[in-house]
Amino acid sequence: MTKNWRNMSPFSSALIETQLPAMLSLPSDCDRTPVFLGMSLFVLPGTFLMDEGFEPFRTPHPERLGPAVVISVLAAVATVCLFILYAVNGEAIADTMYEAQIWPSVKNGFSRNGAVPSIEFYRTAIERTLFYLLLISGLGVLVSLSFSPRLAGNRQIGGLASRLESSAFRDTCILVYLLIIATVLRLPGLNLGIWRDEASTYFEAASGSASAVIDMVKYGELNPPGFYLLTHYAIEWLGTGENALKISPFVFGLMAIPAAYYLARVADSRRAALLAASLVTISPVGIYYAQEARPNTLAALLCCLVTLFLLTSLNSRHRTWSLIAFVLCASLLIYVQYTGLMLLVSLALATIVLVVRRPGQVPALPYLIAGFSIFVIYLPWIPIFFDHLGTGTPWTPESEWSDKPRAIYKNTAYLLPWSSQKSIIAKITLGMAALAAFCALAWYVVGFFRRQQLPAASQREETAMFVLATALLGPILMLAALSLTGRYMFSFIPIASAFFGIFLVHAGHLLSQRGWRWLQPLPVAIVALFVWTLLNVWDIATADRLPKSGIRTVASDIDPSSSETVYLLSPDFTAPTFGYYTREKNVPFAGFARLEDPHIFRPQDYAETWSRDAAVPETIDYLRRKATEGYVRLALIEGGGCHVLEDTGQMQYSRVRDLRAEIDRLLSPVSFTNYSARIECVTVTEYDLTGLANDGSTTGAD
């Protein structure tokens, strides 16, 4: 029902009469856009909701709205106040931050690699931060109202609130809002450019035909070809620009949010499902990898779907179709990333346990057929898998068994929605949270074997938690055994979010049963969301301050009309990035220790290439040949990491210093430039190459 604002409720009228003049009375030179945006998203819709559907809330017992609503509304009001403050004093705030040289991030080491940001940078970062706070505050209001006991129990409300009485409609609204938040949080990352791994994706996906892509992946990757084939067809439609390469990973990262929701919904309840979707939305590594042109987000989505369809198959009413979907998703998964094999092994073990312990409920034959089907589909790639397994990752440091507990800790901590905090308090908190998470996983696995007969509903929940815990615990242990940590666990974050969502709901119920009613799950979750936002929002807002690679800036400074400079990349693993950014400039370049085609990465025999005694002499001979061909300048591009390059694993990366010493002995430097970056910091030293043209010597190895 449409109302004149003068005829609104006292609450709405008072809000309009007090806040609207405050907005309109701002100084004439003040930008009102942020203020009107904040007010329009909070104050005005809030008043009409209160009038149209929330009239029963104004009762003698307003406390029945619950503390979650109070906390969320207070956060929303605080956000609006911050908008007003910035609209009035935004210039002074930005100037103060600039003069104080406040770094974009006090936690990430990459902030030390660049110059002090400009005032414009601070203005943009502050506006982004306020907008993120606005969205998170709106999420808190929406969720708290959705679970309000007044709304859930009132049968007389009308208008929009009557539709909110439907849990399906409320969950849909929250999911849509989470997708909006996720999109906004991930958009700045699209400005980061690409680095060597993503550049390798380009060269493999742009190889020509689909068969050529598969051949490139066989020798240039340690992954199956699924994602690269998808990217191959995507660039035919979208092009080869930075953002074109990132669109499909971006979309897959967003799709993981509803996938995690349905996984937790099937396993437990809608409260757990919304918690799971929220955890995926705010996952710092999820935000980062959504803009990286690699298989990570697609693998994470497929891992979640594989686990989802396995759980639904345990319901006999949907077993056949769920197992068909399970086979398709599992086959796609292991053709996208090898970590999917660890998930399938873990789920196979969980299924065997269920078949043995519950023979009447979980028949063996359908799952044997499903497993055999997956094996047959994967059979053509198995020889290549063993070739890749034999190659391994020669740059991974060797570790002793005494290092495995630390690897287990890292893999568990990676699953938590935590950014890289460097303070002692943050490290202690993260350590305690990781320990608690690992203990919870182990508890649900071990507890499944200890419990006896349970009611049907409890048995379904217990089975689901056992499957989820096994799906996480297996990869944690297997990756640790292979000395692999960190990003290798990314594929399991949606599953972990579902597990943690269910665990938190169960913990809340347990505390309520023990009489701790003051510690209600929803208010605690809302407070935790706001705390997370305050700790991470500035980092997210300033994520694109530095590019991933300094080579992007190097390539932009190259004049394609000048053909007198030869480029040497040391080490050669930065060559894919250089090759990508100079793909249309026809620039001559080589790498150390691989001189030929260094932009096409080949892990086979990579360690042997670097350990050759002839690597340095061959590189000097290459430069001598280029000098005799008429090139007068050498641009030596060094770096590849924002730290001193050292030997690691089987790789003798320290040999780059031997090459530099030999070049300094033979040539005179002309200029030196440093290019800051988030991952690939590089320096460019230019030398006069004419001295090598007529020296009449050779350093080639016999």
XYZ file of C-alpha atoms in Angstrom:
702
model
C 0.000 0.000 0.000
C 1.426 3.356 -1.065
C 1.666 5.973 1.680
C 2.529 9.632 1.876
C 5.598 9.991 4.059
C 3.709 12.304 6.401
C 1.286 9.429 7.051
C 3.986 6.912 7.903
C 4.524 5.409 11.281
C 6.192 7.572 13.935
C 9.411 5.615 13.490
C 9.546 6.238 9.719
C 8.476 9.857 9.944
C 11.055 10.650 12.597
C 13.779 8.966 10.589
C 12.937 10.875 7.419
C 12.505 14.204 9.202
C 15.848 13.932 11.029
C 18.080 12.362 8.387
C 16.868 13.956 5.160
C 17.582 17.543 6.256
C 21.006 16.424 7.448
C 21.758 15.200 3.954
C 20.434 18.272 2.224
C 22.299 20.675 4.502
C 25.767 19.452 3.544
C 28.235 22.027 2.262
C 27.747 23.021 -1.360
C 31.174 21.740 -2.410
C 30.572 18.306 -0.836
C 30.008 15.256 -2.983
C 26.645 13.898 -1.825
C 26.772 10.747 -3.940
C 28.092 8.408 -1.228
C 25.637 9.823 1.291
C 22.590 9.426 -0.929
C 23.752 5.944 -1.872
C 24.103 4.869 1.733
C 20.851 6.463 2.813
C 18.925 5.052 -0.132
C 20.173 1.534 0.552
C 19.516 1.628 4.294
C 17.275 4.391 5.585
C 14.593 4.597 2.913
C 14.068 0.873 2.248
C 14.276 0.275 5.979
C 11.441 2.705 6.685
C 9.149 1.265 4.063
C 9.869 -2.284 5.238
C 9.004 -1.238 8.750
C 5.744 0.279 7.482
C 4.700 -2.346 4.949
C 5.597 -5.578 6.665
C 7.132 -5.009 10.051
C 4.387 -3.097 11.804
C 3.991 -5.920 14.377
C 7.592 -5.335 15.422
C 6.570 -2.171 17.213
C 5.161 -3.980 20.206
C 5.638 -3.704 23.952
C 8.233 -6.487 23.534
C 10.647 -5.249 20.878
C 13.386 -7.343 22.399
C 11.882 -10.346 20.638
C 13.510 -9.057 17.483
C 16.664 -10.518 18.948
C 20.154 -9.134 19.448
C 21.150 -10.008 15.868
C 18.724 -7.405 14.491
C 19.949 -4.809 16.972
C 23.598 -5.459 16.112
C 22.915 -5.333 12.374
C 20.889 -2.128 12.546
C 23.544 -0.450 14.687
C 26.204 -1.459 12.146
C 24.028 -0.092 9.345
C 23.566 3.211 11.161
C 27.312 3.413 11.810
C 27.966 2.817 8.121
C 25.598 5.610 7.129
C 27.377 7.905 9.594
C 30.711 7.029 8.003
C 29.280 7.902 4.595
C 28.172 11.274 5.911
C 31.557 11.864 7.557
C 33.382 11.097 4.330
C 31.022 13.274 2.309
C 31.767 16.194 4.638
C 35.495 15.671 5.283
C 36.602 13.235 2.560
C 39.363 15.449 1.199
C 40.861 16.024 4.636
C 40.743 12.299 5.471
C 42.516 11.340 2.231
C 45.120 14.091 2.717
C 45.801 12.934 6.275
C 46.311 9.330 5.220
C 48.585 10.413 2.388
C 50.710 12.659 4.610
C 50.985 9.903 7.226
C 52.084 7.482 4.465
C 49.702 4.803 5.676
C 50.400 1.720 3.600
C 47.560 0.061 1.724
C 48.218 -3.058 3.745
C 49.845 -3.454 7.124
C 49.819 -7.238 6.812
C 51.031 -8.111 3.319
C 54.714 -7.850 2.535
C 54.091 -6.659 -1.013
C 53.243 -3.217 0.352
C 56.964 -2.648 0.899
C 57.719 -3.155 -2.793
C 56.187 0.014 -4.156
C 56.235 3.755 -3.759
C 53.891 5.636 -1.437
C 50.441 5.699 -3.075
C 48.947 8.882 -4.443
C 46.118 10.886 -2.909
C 43.833 9.619 -5.672
C 44.651 6.072 -4.635
C 43.581 6.775 -1.055
C 40.344 8.378 -2.194
C 39.453 5.370 -4.297
C 40.414 2.962 -1.515
C 38.336 4.827 1.083
C 35.290 4.889 -1.186
C 35.647 1.178 -1.882
C 36.005 0.459 1.825
C 32.836 2.373 2.647
C 30.941 0.604 -0.110
C 32.100 -2.802 1.166
C 31.017 -1.873 4.691
C 27.677 -0.840 3.255
C 27.171 -4.199 1.566
C 28.232 -6.234 4.594
C 25.982 -4.187 6.872
C 23.107 -4.789 4.487
C 23.820 -8.513 4.593
C 23.714 -8.466 8.384
C 20.339 -6.696 8.360
C 18.895 -9.060 5.758
C 20.046 -12.232 7.505
C 19.047 -11.096 10.992
C 15.562 -10.084 9.825
C 15.194 -13.362 7.920
C 15.768 -15.336 11.105
C 13.894 -12.960 13.379
C 11.509 -14.886 15.656
C 8.897 -12.176 15.132
C 8.988 -12.628 11.359
C 9.086 -16.408 11.556
C 6.104 -16.664 13.862
C 3.794 -13.877 12.708
C 0.926 -14.879 10.439
C -0.689 -11.453 10.043
C 1.991 -9.540 8.266
C 1.406 -8.431 4.715
C 3.173 -6.882 1.781
C 6.804 -7.774 1.204
C 7.145 -9.290 4.672
C 4.559 -11.952 3.825
C 6.822 -13.146 1.037
C 9.775 -13.117 3.411
C 7.827 -15.586 5.529
C 8.810 -18.220 2.961
C 12.210 -19.653 3.892
C 12.932 -20.472 0.228
C 12.293 -16.858 -0.805
C 14.415 -15.519 2.045
C 17.278 -17.848 1.222
C 17.083 -16.863 -2.440
C 17.260 -13.183 -1.502
C 20.259 -13.795 0.734
C 22.028 -15.870 -1.926
C 21.497 -13.164 -4.521
C 22.825 -10.590 -2.084
C 25.841 -12.793 -1.342
C 26.549 -13.058 -5.064
C 26.439 -9.266 -5.325
C 28.878 -8.938 -2.430
C 31.144 -11.610 -3.901
C 31.180 -9.886 -7.274
C 32.034 -6.507 -5.786
C 34.769 -7.950 -3.562
C 36.370 -9.773 -6.481
C 36.202 -7.044 -9.140
C 39.339 -5.083 -8.083
C 41.412 -8.219 -8.607
C 40.711 -8.070 -12.324
C 43.058 -5.070 -12.475
C 46.062 -7.066 -11.233
C 47.180 -8.266 -14.655
C 48.642 -11.727 -15.086
C 51.791 -13.515 -14.021
C 53.747 -16.522 -15.292
C 51.226 -19.257 -14.435
C 48.398 -17.394 -16.146
C 50.621 -16.568 -19.112
C 51.315 -20.286 -19.461
C 47.552 -20.809 -19.559
C 47.384 -18.437 -22.519
C 50.142 -20.122 -24.509
C 48.655 -23.568 -23.909
C 45.057 -22.573 -24.650
C 45.993 -20.568 -27.756
C 47.963 -23.377 -29.348
C 45.632 -23.833 -32.306
C 43.376 -26.867 -32.463
C 42.026 -28.788 -29.501
C 44.492 -31.615 -30.164
C 47.341 -29.084 -30.141
C 46.139 -27.826 -26.747
C 46.211 -31.360 -25.369
C 49.727 -31.897 -26.737
C 50.894 -28.638 -25.144
C 49.397 -29.600 -21.789
C 51.111 -32.994 -21.918
C 54.548 -31.395 -21.993
C 54.000 -27.906 -20.591
C 51.778 -28.506 -17.578
C 51.372 -30.640 -14.502
C 47.595 -30.544 -14.840
C 45.039 -32.363 -17.001
C 43.770 -30.547 -20.130
C 40.155 -29.831 -19.163
C 40.477 -26.192 -18.125
C 42.813 -25.345 -21.005
C 40.384 -26.761 -23.550
C 37.636 -24.666 -21.998
C 39.866 -21.578 -22.154
C 40.774 -22.456 -25.756
C 37.133 -22.180 -26.802
C 36.505 -19.179 -24.547
C 39.220 -17.032 -26.138
C 37.736 -17.694 -29.566
C 34.718 -15.725 -28.378
C 36.201 -13.356 -25.823
C 39.714 -12.696 -27.125
C 43.082 -12.963 -25.396
C 43.048 -9.892 -23.177
C 43.770 -10.099 -19.458
C 40.130 -9.914 -18.384
C 38.987 -12.218 -21.201
C 41.234 -14.946 -19.786
C 39.804 -14.382 -16.306
C 36.081 -14.340 -17.042
C 35.490 -18.087 -16.779
C 37.459 -18.496 -13.487
C 35.573 -15.469 -12.153
C 32.200 -17.036 -12.967
C 33.210 -20.430 -11.549
C 34.274 -18.712 -8.318
C 30.832 -17.149 -7.995
C 29.068 -20.426 -8.792
C 30.841 -22.065 -5.861
C 28.715 -19.938 -3.496
C 25.313 -21.503 -4.301
C 27.047 -24.886 -4.677
C 28.334 -24.657 -1.097
C 24.858 -23.566 0.018
C 23.187 -26.650 -1.473
C 25.909 -28.947 -0.151
C 25.345 -27.750 3.417
C 21.569 -27.706 2.867
C 21.549 -31.357 1.808
C 23.870 -32.261 4.665
C 22.114 -30.333 7.436
C 19.962 -27.203 7.526
C 19.327 -23.861 5.883
C 21.147 -22.024 8.682
C 24.234 -24.097 8.002
C 23.742 -23.587 4.264
C 23.681 -19.803 4.575
C 26.750 -19.894 6.790
C 28.548 -22.029 4.211
C 27.644 -19.674 1.371
C 28.788 -16.703 3.455
C 32.137 -18.340 4.228
C 32.798 -18.938 0.532
C 31.796 -15.348 -0.230
C 34.298 -13.811 2.175
C 37.108 -16.350 1.795
C 40.273 -14.270 1.183
C 41.837 -16.914 -1.054
C 38.500 -17.343 -2.804
C 38.447 -13.624 -3.516
C 41.993 -13.765 -4.868
C 41.772 -16.886 -7.045
C 38.495 -15.798 -8.621
C 40.528 -13.463 -10.846
C 43.345 -15.899 -11.714
C 43.281 -17.612 -15.104
C 44.034 -21.058 -13.711
C 41.936 -24.189 -13.040
C 41.519 -23.451 -9.315
C 37.962 -22.097 -9.187
C 36.618 -24.673 -11.645
C 38.211 -27.465 -9.601
C 36.711 -26.031 -6.387
C 33.248 -25.891 -7.955
C 33.500 -29.467 -9.242
C 34.798 -30.765 -5.890
C 31.748 -29.274 -4.220
C 29.359 -30.736 -6.810
C 30.973 -34.183 -6.612
C 30.488 -34.251 -2.843
C 26.958 -32.865 -3.172
C 25.831 -35.557 -5.613
C 27.419 -38.301 -3.531
C 25.435 -37.149 -0.501
C 22.190 -36.927 -2.460
C 22.825 -40.432 -3.824
C 22.705 -41.755 -0.267
C 18.996 -40.908 -0.395
C 17.575 -43.931 -2.219
C 14.845 -41.860 -3.882
C 17.417 -39.975 -5.979
C 20.232 -42.497 -6.144
C 20.304 -43.233 -9.886
C 20.252 -39.672 -11.183
C 22.524 -38.460 -8.416
C 25.117 -41.133 -9.247
C 24.954 -40.212 -12.943
C 25.629 -36.581 -12.025
C 28.349 -37.741 -9.630
C 30.126 -39.710 -12.385
C 29.966 -36.788 -14.826
C 31.240 -34.222 -12.329
C 33.933 -36.547 -10.974
C 35.174 -37.285 -14.493
C 35.301 -33.587 -15.316
C 37.097 -32.888 -12.041
C 39.975 -35.305 -12.627
C 40.349 -33.932 -16.154
C 40.704 -30.434 -14.651
C 43.040 -30.855 -11.662
C 44.911 -33.759 -10.098
C 43.869 -32.805 -6.578
C 40.468 -34.138 -7.587
C 41.941 -37.635 -7.441
C 42.596 -37.124 -3.736
C 38.982 -36.177 -3.197
C 37.744 -39.234 -5.082
C 40.030 -41.519 -3.088
C 38.716 -39.992 0.149
C 35.090 -40.303 -0.935
C 35.704 -43.883 -2.051
C 37.009 -44.737 1.405
C 34.001 -43.064 3.018
C 31.638 -44.970 0.728
C 33.304 -48.306 1.531
C 32.827 -47.606 5.237
C 29.152 -46.761 4.692
C 28.583 -49.916 2.641
C 30.185 -52.074 5.342
C 28.507 -50.441 8.330
C 25.087 -49.872 6.732
C 24.632 -52.632 4.165
C 20.875 -52.349 4.061
C 20.903 -48.624 3.389
C 23.942 -48.173 1.124
C 24.145 -50.928 -1.520
C 27.586 -51.655 -2.930
C 26.733 -52.357 -6.585
C 25.656 -48.853 -7.720
C 28.807 -47.305 -6.278
C 31.026 -49.997 -7.803
C 29.490 -49.245 -11.196
C 30.005 -45.504 -10.649
C 33.650 -45.985 -9.683
C 34.319 -48.275 -12.634
C 32.699 -45.754 -15.003
C 34.970 -42.985 -13.747
C 38.007 -45.240 -14.206
C 37.026 -46.065 -17.804
C 36.459 -42.398 -18.654
C 39.866 -41.479 -17.200
C 41.706 -44.399 -18.776
C 43.058 -42.470 -21.834
C 44.804 -39.946 -19.585
C 46.320 -42.376 -17.075
C 49.683 -42.780 -18.922
C 50.090 -38.986 -19.017
C 49.159 -38.801 -15.349
C 52.003 -41.139 -14.449
C 54.392 -39.109 -16.643
C 53.404 -35.959 -14.747
C 53.654 -37.801 -11.446
C 57.178 -38.909 -12.331
C 58.142 -35.350 -13.250
C 56.788 -33.953 -10.006
C 57.597 -30.420 -8.911
C 61.412 -30.181 -8.823
C 61.199 -26.708 -7.258
C 59.437 -28.060 -4.147
C 61.870 -28.279 -1.211
C 62.511 -31.738 0.132
C 61.178 -32.287 3.624
C 61.623 -34.778 6.416
C 58.823 -36.623 8.140
C 59.316 -34.291 11.073
C 58.018 -31.504 8.797
C 54.723 -33.271 8.082
C 52.853 -31.922 11.158
C 53.646 -28.398 10.026
C 52.357 -29.240 6.546
C 49.155 -30.634 8.071
C 48.733 -27.413 10.053
C 49.246 -25.248 6.950
C 46.752 -27.245 4.906
C 44.140 -27.035 7.650
C 44.686 -23.322 8.224
C 44.350 -22.652 4.505
C 40.716 -23.766 4.627
C 39.791 -21.079 7.155
C 38.424 -17.687 5.996
C 41.575 -15.987 7.228
C 43.955 -13.576 5.541
C 47.707 -13.507 6.112
C 47.881 -11.696 9.428
C 51.430 -11.218 10.713
C 50.860 -10.075 14.274
C 51.584 -12.446 17.138
C 47.972 -12.355 18.331
C 46.706 -13.168 14.835
C 49.134 -16.064 14.482
C 48.126 -17.502 17.850
C 44.440 -17.146 17.002
C 44.927 -18.770 13.606
C 46.890 -21.601 15.178
C 44.155 -22.266 17.726
C 41.466 -22.135 15.032
C 43.406 -24.529 12.776
C 43.942 -26.945 15.661
C 40.253 -26.814 16.546
C 39.301 -27.378 12.893
C 41.570 -30.405 12.547
C 40.288 -31.870 15.809
C 36.711 -31.379 14.641
C 37.446 -33.206 11.376
C 39.095 -36.070 13.210
C 36.274 -36.183 15.779
C 33.559 -36.649 13.156
C 35.545 -39.363 11.372
C 36.497 -41.300 14.502
C 33.136 -40.691 16.154
C 31.334 -42.296 13.229
C 32.935 -45.634 14.099
C 32.154 -45.314 17.808
C 28.447 -44.469 17.618
C 25.830 -47.172 17.389
C 22.204 -47.036 16.289
C 20.728 -43.541 15.883
C 17.330 -42.123 14.821
C 16.928 -41.707 11.060
C 17.326 -37.892 11.080
C 20.395 -37.982 13.294
C 21.836 -40.808 11.204
C 21.558 -38.722 8.029
C 23.313 -35.787 9.666
C 26.026 -38.028 11.080
C 26.593 -39.682 7.694
C 26.832 -36.314 5.965
C 29.364 -34.977 8.461
C 31.396 -38.166 8.190
C 31.529 -37.824 4.395
C 32.449 -34.123 4.556
C 35.116 -34.683 7.205
C 36.646 -37.555 5.240
C 36.576 -35.469 2.047
C 38.694 -32.839 3.828
C 40.884 -34.924 6.075
C 42.046 -37.167 3.236
C 43.487 -34.367 1.041
C 44.992 -32.622 4.074
C 46.994 -35.731 4.943
C 47.801 -36.799 1.387
C 49.093 -33.382 0.354
C 51.129 -33.123 3.553
C 52.681 -36.523 2.790
C 53.747 -35.115 -0.604
C 55.126 -31.944 1.080
C 52.523 -29.851 -0.736
C 50.769 -27.050 1.148
C 48.836 -23.845 0.639
C 47.125 -23.295 -2.688
C 46.835 -27.025 -3.361
C 44.045 -27.007 -0.754
C 42.028 -24.335 -2.534
C 39.832 -26.839 -4.358
C 38.369 -28.001 -1.045
C 37.331 -24.612 0.367
C 33.613 -24.897 -0.593
C 33.469 -28.325 1.086
C 35.252 -26.915 4.126
C 32.811 -23.995 4.246
C 29.893 -26.438 4.304
C 31.543 -28.452 7.071
C 32.333 -25.381 9.178
C 28.829 -23.991 8.658
C 27.272 -27.204 9.937
C 29.776 -27.451 12.772
C 29.010 -23.910 13.957
C 25.269 -24.559 13.906
C 25.734 -27.765 15.896
C 27.991 -25.946 18.349
C 25.348 -23.262 18.794
C 22.666 -25.846 19.507
C 24.930 -27.579 22.000
C 25.663 -24.336 23.844
C 21.955 -23.535 23.923
C 21.180 -26.951 25.414
C 23.867 -26.407 28.045
C 22.129 -23.232 29.165
C 24.399 -20.706 27.423
C 21.470 -18.931 25.808
C 23.279 -15.620 25.958
C 25.723 -17.012 23.377
C 23.309 -17.298 20.462
C 24.711 -18.509 17.109
C 23.189 -15.821 14.887
C 24.380 -12.756 16.848
C 27.821 -14.341 17.190
C 27.911 -14.969 13.425
C 26.865 -11.369 12.701
C 29.552 -10.003 15.030
C 32.154 -12.334 13.496
C 31.171 -11.104 10.028
C 31.676 -7.477 11.028
C 34.994 -8.251 12.731
C 36.183 -10.075 9.611
C 35.141 -7.099 7.512
C 37.039 -4.610 9.647
C 40.178 -6.772 9.539
C 40.129 -7.439 5.791
C 38.201 -4.685 4.062
C 41.191 -2.379 3.596
C 43.289 -5.119 2.028
C 40.514 -5.992 -0.393
C 39.932 -2.353 -1.286
C 43.635 -1.887 -2.097
C 44.210 -5.255 -3.763
C 45.008 -3.715 -7.143
C 47.555 -1.198 -5.962
C 50.414 -3.251 -7.405
C 50.206 -5.522 -10.464
C 51.043 -9.184 -10.120
C 54.074 -8.754 -12.354
C 56.371 -5.829 -13.010
C 56.853 -7.210 -16.517
C 53.546 -5.656 -17.541
C 55.072 -2.212 -17.018
C 58.331 -3.279 -18.659
C 56.479 -4.435 -21.764
C 54.402 -1.259 -21.934
C 57.634 0.775 -22.134
C 58.998 -1.217 -25.092
C 58.881 0.596 -28.408
C 58.075 -2.017 -31.074
C 59.594 0.191 -33.781
C 63.019 -0.109 -32.131
C 64.754 -3.395 -33.051
C 68.186 -2.801 -31.545
C 67.601 -4.370 -28.125
C 67.646 -8.032 -27.200
C 65.946 -9.132 -23.979
C 67.277 -11.806 -21.648
C 65.064 -13.071 -18.821
C 66.904 -14.479 -15.833
C 65.447 -16.731 -14.514
C 63.564 -18.097 -17.488
C 60.333 -18.781 -15.615
C 59.373 -15.109 -16.053
C 59.468 -15.562 -19.835
C 55.799 -16.646 -20.184
C 54.703 -13.315 -18.686
C 57.082 -11.402 -20.968
C 55.960 -13.407 -23.979
C 52.308 -12.678 -23.236
C 52.717 -8.930 -22.880
C 54.962 -8.661 -25.962
C 53.003 -11.106 -28.126
C 52.103 -8.381 -30.628
C 55.461 -6.552 -30.610
C 57.772 -9.148 -32.190
C 60.458 -8.643 -29.554
C 63.537 -10.940 -29.552
C 64.066 -12.554 -26.148
C 65.698 -15.573 -24.552
C 65.839 -17.090 -21.104
C 68.362 -18.395 -18.665
C 68.828 -21.322 -18.377
C 66.508 -22.200 -21.324
C 67.526 -20.085 -24.275
C 64.993 -21.300 -26.842
C 61.257 -20.719 -26.458
C 61.459 -19.909 -22.748
C 57.841 -18.678 -22.812
C 56.668 -22.270 -23.325
C 57.170 -23.819 -19.922
C 58.240 -27.475 -19.858
C 58.725 -29.053 -16.423
C 60.312 -32.198 -17.881
C 64.108 -32.129 -17.393
C 63.806 -28.605 -15.990
C 66.153 -29.260 -13.063
C 68.735 -30.838 -15.402
C 68.622 -27.747 -17.647
C 69.583 -25.532 -14.730
C 72.310 -27.811 -13.439
C 74.274 -27.925 -16.710
C 77.795 -26.490 -16.493
C 77.381 -25.064 -19.998
C 74.339 -22.929 -19.126
C 76.262 -19.689 -18.492
C 78.762 -20.049 -21.400
C 75.944 -20.864 -23.821
C 74.071 -17.745 -22.768
C 77.146 -15.551 -23.325
C 77.615 -17.109 -26.777
C 73.982 -16.312 -27.569
C 74.548 -12.673 -26.650
C 77.683 -12.589 -28.783
C 75.747 -13.879 -31.788
C 73.095 -11.229 -31.284
C 75.794 -8.549 -31.134
C 77.221 -9.684 -34.466
C 73.689 -9.605 -35.932
C 73.500 -5.878 -35.226
C 71.861 -5.639 -31.815
C 73.468 -2.862 -29.812
C 71.776 -3.176 -26.428
C 71.009 -5.921 -23.929
C 68.092 -5.612 -21.493
C 68.694 -8.076 -18.666
C 65.396 -8.696 -16.835
C 66.038 -10.265 -13.440
C 63.752 -11.244 -10.609
C 60.653 -13.363 -10.747
C 59.948 -13.037 -7.050
C 59.938 -10.204 -4.559
C 62.779 -11.804 -2.607
C 66.308 -13.028 -3.207
C 66.258 -16.063 -5.466
C 67.788 -19.100 -3.773
C 68.194 -22.787 -4.559
C 65.043 -24.723 -3.780
C 64.336 -28.406 -4.177
C 66.335 -29.637 -7.149
C 66.516 -26.190 -8.762
C 69.842 -24.318 -8.699
C 68.311 -20.889 -9.093
C 71.352 -19.256 -7.490
C 73.131 -19.664 -10.820
C 71.472 -16.454 -11.973
C 74.156 -14.671 -9.946
C 76.882 -16.504 -11.876
C 75.371 -15.253 -15.116
C 75.099 -11.697 -13.801
C 78.741 -11.709 -12.686
C 79.881 -12.876 -16.130
C 77.795 -10.251 -17.919
C 79.118 -7.506 -15.619
C 82.659 -8.669 -16.388
C 82.135 -8.416 -20.158
C 79.725 -5.499 -20.550
C 79.174 -2.040 -19.128
C 75.777 -1.237 -17.621
C 73.969 1.783 -19.029
C 70.854 2.034 -16.858
C 69.047 0.252 -14.037
C 65.286 0.313 -13.317
C 63.262 -1.446 -10.627
C 59.657 -2.514 -11.269
C 57.591 -3.260 -8.172
C 54.897 -5.917 -8.184
C 52.817 -8.161 -5.988
C 54.448 -11.453 -7.083
C 56.986 -10.897 -9.868
C 59.181 -7.970 -8.880
C 61.775 -7.422 -11.614
C 64.757 -5.210 -12.332
C 65.911 -4.237 -15.811
C 69.600 -3.515 -16.374
C 70.586 -2.270 -19.826
C 74.061 -2.948 -21.225
C 75.964 -1.748 -24.250
C 76.200 -4.894 -26.385
C 78.572 -3.593 -29.052
C 81.618 -4.646 -27.044
C 80.819 -8.310 -27.713
C 80.516 -7.954 -31.475
C 84.228 -7.818 -32.282
C 85.980 -9.408 -29.318
C 86.669 -12.522 -31.401
C 86.254 -14.911 -28.457
C 83.869 -17.731 -27.638
C 82.896 -19.262 -24.338
C 80.897 -22.169 -25.676
C 81.308 -25.455 -23.880
C 82.840 -28.390 -25.623
